[in-house]
CSV table of C-alpha atoms in Angstrom, one decimal:
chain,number,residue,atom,x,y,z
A,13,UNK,CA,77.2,2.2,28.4
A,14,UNK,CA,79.9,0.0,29.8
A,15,UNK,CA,82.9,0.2,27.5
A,16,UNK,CA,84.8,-3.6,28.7
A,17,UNK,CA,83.3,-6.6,30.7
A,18,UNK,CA,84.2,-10.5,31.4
A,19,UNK,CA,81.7,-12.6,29.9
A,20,UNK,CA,81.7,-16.6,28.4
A,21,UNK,CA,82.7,-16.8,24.9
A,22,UNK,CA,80.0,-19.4,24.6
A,23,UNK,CA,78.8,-22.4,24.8
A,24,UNK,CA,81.4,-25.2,27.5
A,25,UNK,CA,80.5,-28.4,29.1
A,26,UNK,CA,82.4,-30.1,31.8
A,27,UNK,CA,81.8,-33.3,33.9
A,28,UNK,CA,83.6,-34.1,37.4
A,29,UNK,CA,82.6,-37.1,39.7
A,30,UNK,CA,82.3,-36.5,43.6
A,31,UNK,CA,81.9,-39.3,45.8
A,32,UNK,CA,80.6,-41.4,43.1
A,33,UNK,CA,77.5,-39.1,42.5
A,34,UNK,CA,78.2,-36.7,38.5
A,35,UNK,CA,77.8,-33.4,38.4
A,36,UNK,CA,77.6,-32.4,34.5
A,37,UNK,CA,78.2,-28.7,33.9
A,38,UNK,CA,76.5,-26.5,30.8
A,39,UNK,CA,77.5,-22.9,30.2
A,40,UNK,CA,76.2,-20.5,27.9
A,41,UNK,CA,76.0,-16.5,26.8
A,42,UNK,CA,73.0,-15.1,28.1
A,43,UNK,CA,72.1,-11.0,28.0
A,44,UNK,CA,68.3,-11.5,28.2
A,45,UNK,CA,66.7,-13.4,31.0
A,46,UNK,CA,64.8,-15.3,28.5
A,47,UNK,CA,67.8,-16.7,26.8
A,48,UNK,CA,69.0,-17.5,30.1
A,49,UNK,CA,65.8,-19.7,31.0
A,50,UNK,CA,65.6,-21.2,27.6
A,51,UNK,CA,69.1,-22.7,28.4
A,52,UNK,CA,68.1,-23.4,31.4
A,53,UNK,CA,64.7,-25.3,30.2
A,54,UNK,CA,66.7,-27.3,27.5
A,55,UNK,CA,69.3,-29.0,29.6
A,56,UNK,CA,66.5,-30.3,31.9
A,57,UNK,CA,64.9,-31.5,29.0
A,58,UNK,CA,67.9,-33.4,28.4
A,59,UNK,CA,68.5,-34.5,31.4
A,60,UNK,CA,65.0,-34.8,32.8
A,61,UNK,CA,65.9,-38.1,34.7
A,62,UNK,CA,68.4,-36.1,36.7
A,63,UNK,CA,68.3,-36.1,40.6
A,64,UNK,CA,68.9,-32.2,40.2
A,65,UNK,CA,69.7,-29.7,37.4
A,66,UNK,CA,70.6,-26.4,39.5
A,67,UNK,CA,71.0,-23.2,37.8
A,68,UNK,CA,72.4,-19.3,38.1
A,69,UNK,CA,72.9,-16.6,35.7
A,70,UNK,CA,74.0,-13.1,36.2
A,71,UNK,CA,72.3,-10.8,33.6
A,72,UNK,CA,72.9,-6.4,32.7
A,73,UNK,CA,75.3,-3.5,32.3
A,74,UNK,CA,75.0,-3.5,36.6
A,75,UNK,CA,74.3,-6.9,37.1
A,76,UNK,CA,70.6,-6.0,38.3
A,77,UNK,CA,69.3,-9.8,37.0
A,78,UNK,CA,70.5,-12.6,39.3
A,79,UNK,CA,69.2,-15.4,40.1
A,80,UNK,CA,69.8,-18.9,41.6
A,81,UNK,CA,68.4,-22.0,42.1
A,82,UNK,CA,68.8,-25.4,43.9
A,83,UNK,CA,66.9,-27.5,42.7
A,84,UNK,CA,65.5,-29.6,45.2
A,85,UNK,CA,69.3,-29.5,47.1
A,86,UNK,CA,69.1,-28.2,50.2
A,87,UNK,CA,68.5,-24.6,50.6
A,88,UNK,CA,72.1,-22.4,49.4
A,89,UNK,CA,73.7,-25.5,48.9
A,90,UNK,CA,73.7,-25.2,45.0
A,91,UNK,CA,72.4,-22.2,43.1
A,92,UNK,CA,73.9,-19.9,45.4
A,93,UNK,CA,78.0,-21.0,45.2
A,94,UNK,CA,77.1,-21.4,41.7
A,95,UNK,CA,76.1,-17.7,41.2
A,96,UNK,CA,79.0,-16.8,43.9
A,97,UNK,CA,81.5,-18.6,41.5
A,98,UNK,CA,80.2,-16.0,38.9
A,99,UNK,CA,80.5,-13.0,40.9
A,100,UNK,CA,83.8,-13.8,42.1
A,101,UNK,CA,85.5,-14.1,38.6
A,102,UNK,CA,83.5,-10.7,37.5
A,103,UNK,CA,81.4,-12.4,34.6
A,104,UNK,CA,78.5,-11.1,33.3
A,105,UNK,CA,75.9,-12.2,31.1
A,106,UNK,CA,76.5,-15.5,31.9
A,107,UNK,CA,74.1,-18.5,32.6
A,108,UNK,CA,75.0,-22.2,34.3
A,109,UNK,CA,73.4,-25.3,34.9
A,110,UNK,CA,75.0,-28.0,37.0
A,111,UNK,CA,73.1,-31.6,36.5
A,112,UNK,CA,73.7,-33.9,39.6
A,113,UNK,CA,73.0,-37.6,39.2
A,114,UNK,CA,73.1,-38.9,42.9
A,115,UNK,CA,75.5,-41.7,43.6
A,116,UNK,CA,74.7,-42.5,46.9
A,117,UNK,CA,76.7,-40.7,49.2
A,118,UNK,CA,75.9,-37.7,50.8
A,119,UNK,CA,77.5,-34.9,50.9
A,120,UNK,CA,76.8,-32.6,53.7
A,121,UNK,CA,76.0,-29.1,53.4
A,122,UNK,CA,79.6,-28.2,53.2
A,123,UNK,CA,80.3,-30.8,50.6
A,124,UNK,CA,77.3,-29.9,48.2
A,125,UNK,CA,78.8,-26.3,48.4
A,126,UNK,CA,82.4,-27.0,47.3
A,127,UNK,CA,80.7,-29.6,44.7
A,128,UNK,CA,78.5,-27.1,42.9
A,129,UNK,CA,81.2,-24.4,43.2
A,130,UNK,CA,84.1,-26.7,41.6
A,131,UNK,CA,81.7,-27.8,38.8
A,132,UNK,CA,81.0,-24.2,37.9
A,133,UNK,CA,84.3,-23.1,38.1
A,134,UNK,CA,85.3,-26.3,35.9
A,135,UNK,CA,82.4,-25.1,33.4
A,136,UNK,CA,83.3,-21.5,33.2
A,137,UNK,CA,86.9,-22.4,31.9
A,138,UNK,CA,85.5,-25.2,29.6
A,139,UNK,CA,83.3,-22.5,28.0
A,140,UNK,CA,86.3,-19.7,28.5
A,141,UNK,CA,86.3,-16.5,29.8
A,142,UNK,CA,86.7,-13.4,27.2
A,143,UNK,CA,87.0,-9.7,27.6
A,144,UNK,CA,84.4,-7.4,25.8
A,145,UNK,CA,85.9,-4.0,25.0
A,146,UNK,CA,84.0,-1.0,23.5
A,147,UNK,CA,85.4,0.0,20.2
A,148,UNK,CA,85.0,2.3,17.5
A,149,UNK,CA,84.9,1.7,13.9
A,150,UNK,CA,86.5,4.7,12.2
A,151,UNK,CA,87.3,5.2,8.9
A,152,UNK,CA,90.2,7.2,7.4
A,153,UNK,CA,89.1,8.6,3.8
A,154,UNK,CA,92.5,9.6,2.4
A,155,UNK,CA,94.1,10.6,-1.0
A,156,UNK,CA,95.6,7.2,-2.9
A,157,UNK,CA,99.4,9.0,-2.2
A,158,UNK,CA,99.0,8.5,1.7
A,159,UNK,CA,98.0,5.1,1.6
A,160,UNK,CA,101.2,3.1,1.7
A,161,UNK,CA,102.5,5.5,4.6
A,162,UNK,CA,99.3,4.5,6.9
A,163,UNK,CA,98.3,1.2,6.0
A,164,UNK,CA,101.8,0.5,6.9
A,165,UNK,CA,101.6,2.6,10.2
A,166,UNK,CA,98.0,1.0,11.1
A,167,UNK,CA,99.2,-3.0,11.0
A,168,UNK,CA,102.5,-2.5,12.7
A,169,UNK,CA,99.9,-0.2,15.7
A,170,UNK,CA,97.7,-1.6,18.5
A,171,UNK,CA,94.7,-0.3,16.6
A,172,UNK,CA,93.1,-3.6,14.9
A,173,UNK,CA,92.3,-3.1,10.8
A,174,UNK,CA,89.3,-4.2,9.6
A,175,UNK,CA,89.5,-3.6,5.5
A,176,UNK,CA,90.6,-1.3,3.0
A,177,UNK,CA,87.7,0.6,0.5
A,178,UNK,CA,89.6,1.1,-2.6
A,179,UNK,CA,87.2,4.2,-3.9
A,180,UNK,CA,87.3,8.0,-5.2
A,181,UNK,CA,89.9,8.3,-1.9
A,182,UNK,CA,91.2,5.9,0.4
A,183,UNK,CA,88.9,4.4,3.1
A,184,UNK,CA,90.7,2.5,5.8
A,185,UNK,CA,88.5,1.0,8.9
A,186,UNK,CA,90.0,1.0,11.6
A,187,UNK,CA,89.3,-0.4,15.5
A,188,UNK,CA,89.5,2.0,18.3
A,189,UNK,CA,88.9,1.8,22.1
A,190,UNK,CA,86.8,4.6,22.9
A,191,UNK,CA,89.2,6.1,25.2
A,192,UNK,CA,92.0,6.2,22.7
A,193,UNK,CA,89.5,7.8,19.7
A,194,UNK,CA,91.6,11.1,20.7
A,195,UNK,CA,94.7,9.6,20.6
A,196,UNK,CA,94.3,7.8,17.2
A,197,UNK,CA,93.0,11.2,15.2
A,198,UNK,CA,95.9,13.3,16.4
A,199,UNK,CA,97.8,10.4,15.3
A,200,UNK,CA,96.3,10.2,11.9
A,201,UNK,CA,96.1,13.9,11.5
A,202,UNK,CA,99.9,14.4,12.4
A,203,UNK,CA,100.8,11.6,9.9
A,204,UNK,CA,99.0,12.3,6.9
A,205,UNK,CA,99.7,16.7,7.9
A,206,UNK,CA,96.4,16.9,8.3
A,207,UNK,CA,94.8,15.5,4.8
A,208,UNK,CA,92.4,12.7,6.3
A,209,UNK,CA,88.9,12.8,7.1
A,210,UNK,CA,87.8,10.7,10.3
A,211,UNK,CA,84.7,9.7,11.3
A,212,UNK,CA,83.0,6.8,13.9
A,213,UNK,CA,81.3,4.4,11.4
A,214,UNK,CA,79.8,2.3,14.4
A,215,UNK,CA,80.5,1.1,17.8
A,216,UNK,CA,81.2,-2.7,18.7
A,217,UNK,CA,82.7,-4.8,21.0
A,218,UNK,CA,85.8,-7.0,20.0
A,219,UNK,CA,86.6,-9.8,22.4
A,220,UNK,CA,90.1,-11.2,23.7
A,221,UNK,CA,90.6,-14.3,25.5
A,222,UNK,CA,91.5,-14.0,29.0
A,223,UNK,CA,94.1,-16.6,29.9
């Protein structure tokens, strides 16, 4: 299971004219390839009088689903820089349609590639990029006399907290990368001299904005 990837935090639409003709850009989460073509499906619905709507997504843990297409443009002028756009900025589950309306001028092989590739990139940032990282939930079942000491502790750390369970003991959920669960129950341990009980609750990803 892959503990951090680069996805889109969701939906982002952008527009940019080239040579008079539009290129309208629609990006969206996908991590099925049937979400992917339902997106896919819905903005050429909407813009069913479009000269071209072009697509790409990038689907999986290994990236095993790609796909791209152009359209009716000529062949790897669209789909393919749109998918290559993807790639380069390590995204993932991540789908993208780019809807032409013609304005008369052609563009040239050359041109249609920079177009599709700009309006994707200008898509991707209008729908923003996030980082998924693997964490743990873990709680911290204490005794009422330690909580001051490592609530305290917990929001001045790294470690994200979730809530507090005011029961029989202490329970206080925290947020853990999986490759610092070590670090964080020595840490706990040493603080409360050894009078906590830790255990993983679930495993989640958190996302963070990539600037």
């Amino acid at each position: 299971m892959r503990n951090d990837y680069h996805t889109v935090k969701g939906y982002g639409e952008s527009e940019i004219i080239i040579q008079k003709s539009r290129f309208l850009t629609y990006v969206n989460r996908a991590e099925t390839e049937e979400e992917a073509q339902d997106f896919i499906n819905s903005i050429k619905v909407k813009h069913k009088d479009a000269t071209h709507n072009c697509s790409a997504y990038i689907i999986g843990e290994h990236d095993h689903i790609q796909k791209a297409n152009d359209d009716g443009e000529p062949s790897g002028t669209a789909g393919v820089p749109m998918l290559e756009v993807l790639k380069k900025q390590g995204i993932k589950d991540t789908v993208v349609v780019v809807t032409r309306y013609f304005g008369g001028i052609k563009l040239g092989g050359g041109g249609l590639i920079r177009a599709y590739g700009k309006a994707t990139t200008e898509g991707v940032t209008a729908a923003k990029v996030v980082e998924r990282k693997l964490h743990h939930l873990i709680k911290v079942s204490i005794d009422y006399n330690w909580l001051g000491k490592v609530e305290n502790e917990v929001r001045n750390s790294e470690y994200p907290l979730k809530d507090i369970n005011y029961a029989e003991s202490v329970e206080v959920h925290v947020y853990v990368k999986a490759e610092d669960e070590s670090n964080f129950s020595d840490w706990m341990t040493e603080m409360t001299n050894g009078q906590c009980k830790i255990e993983i609750v679930e495993k989640e990803f958190l996302e963070f904005e990539v600037n």
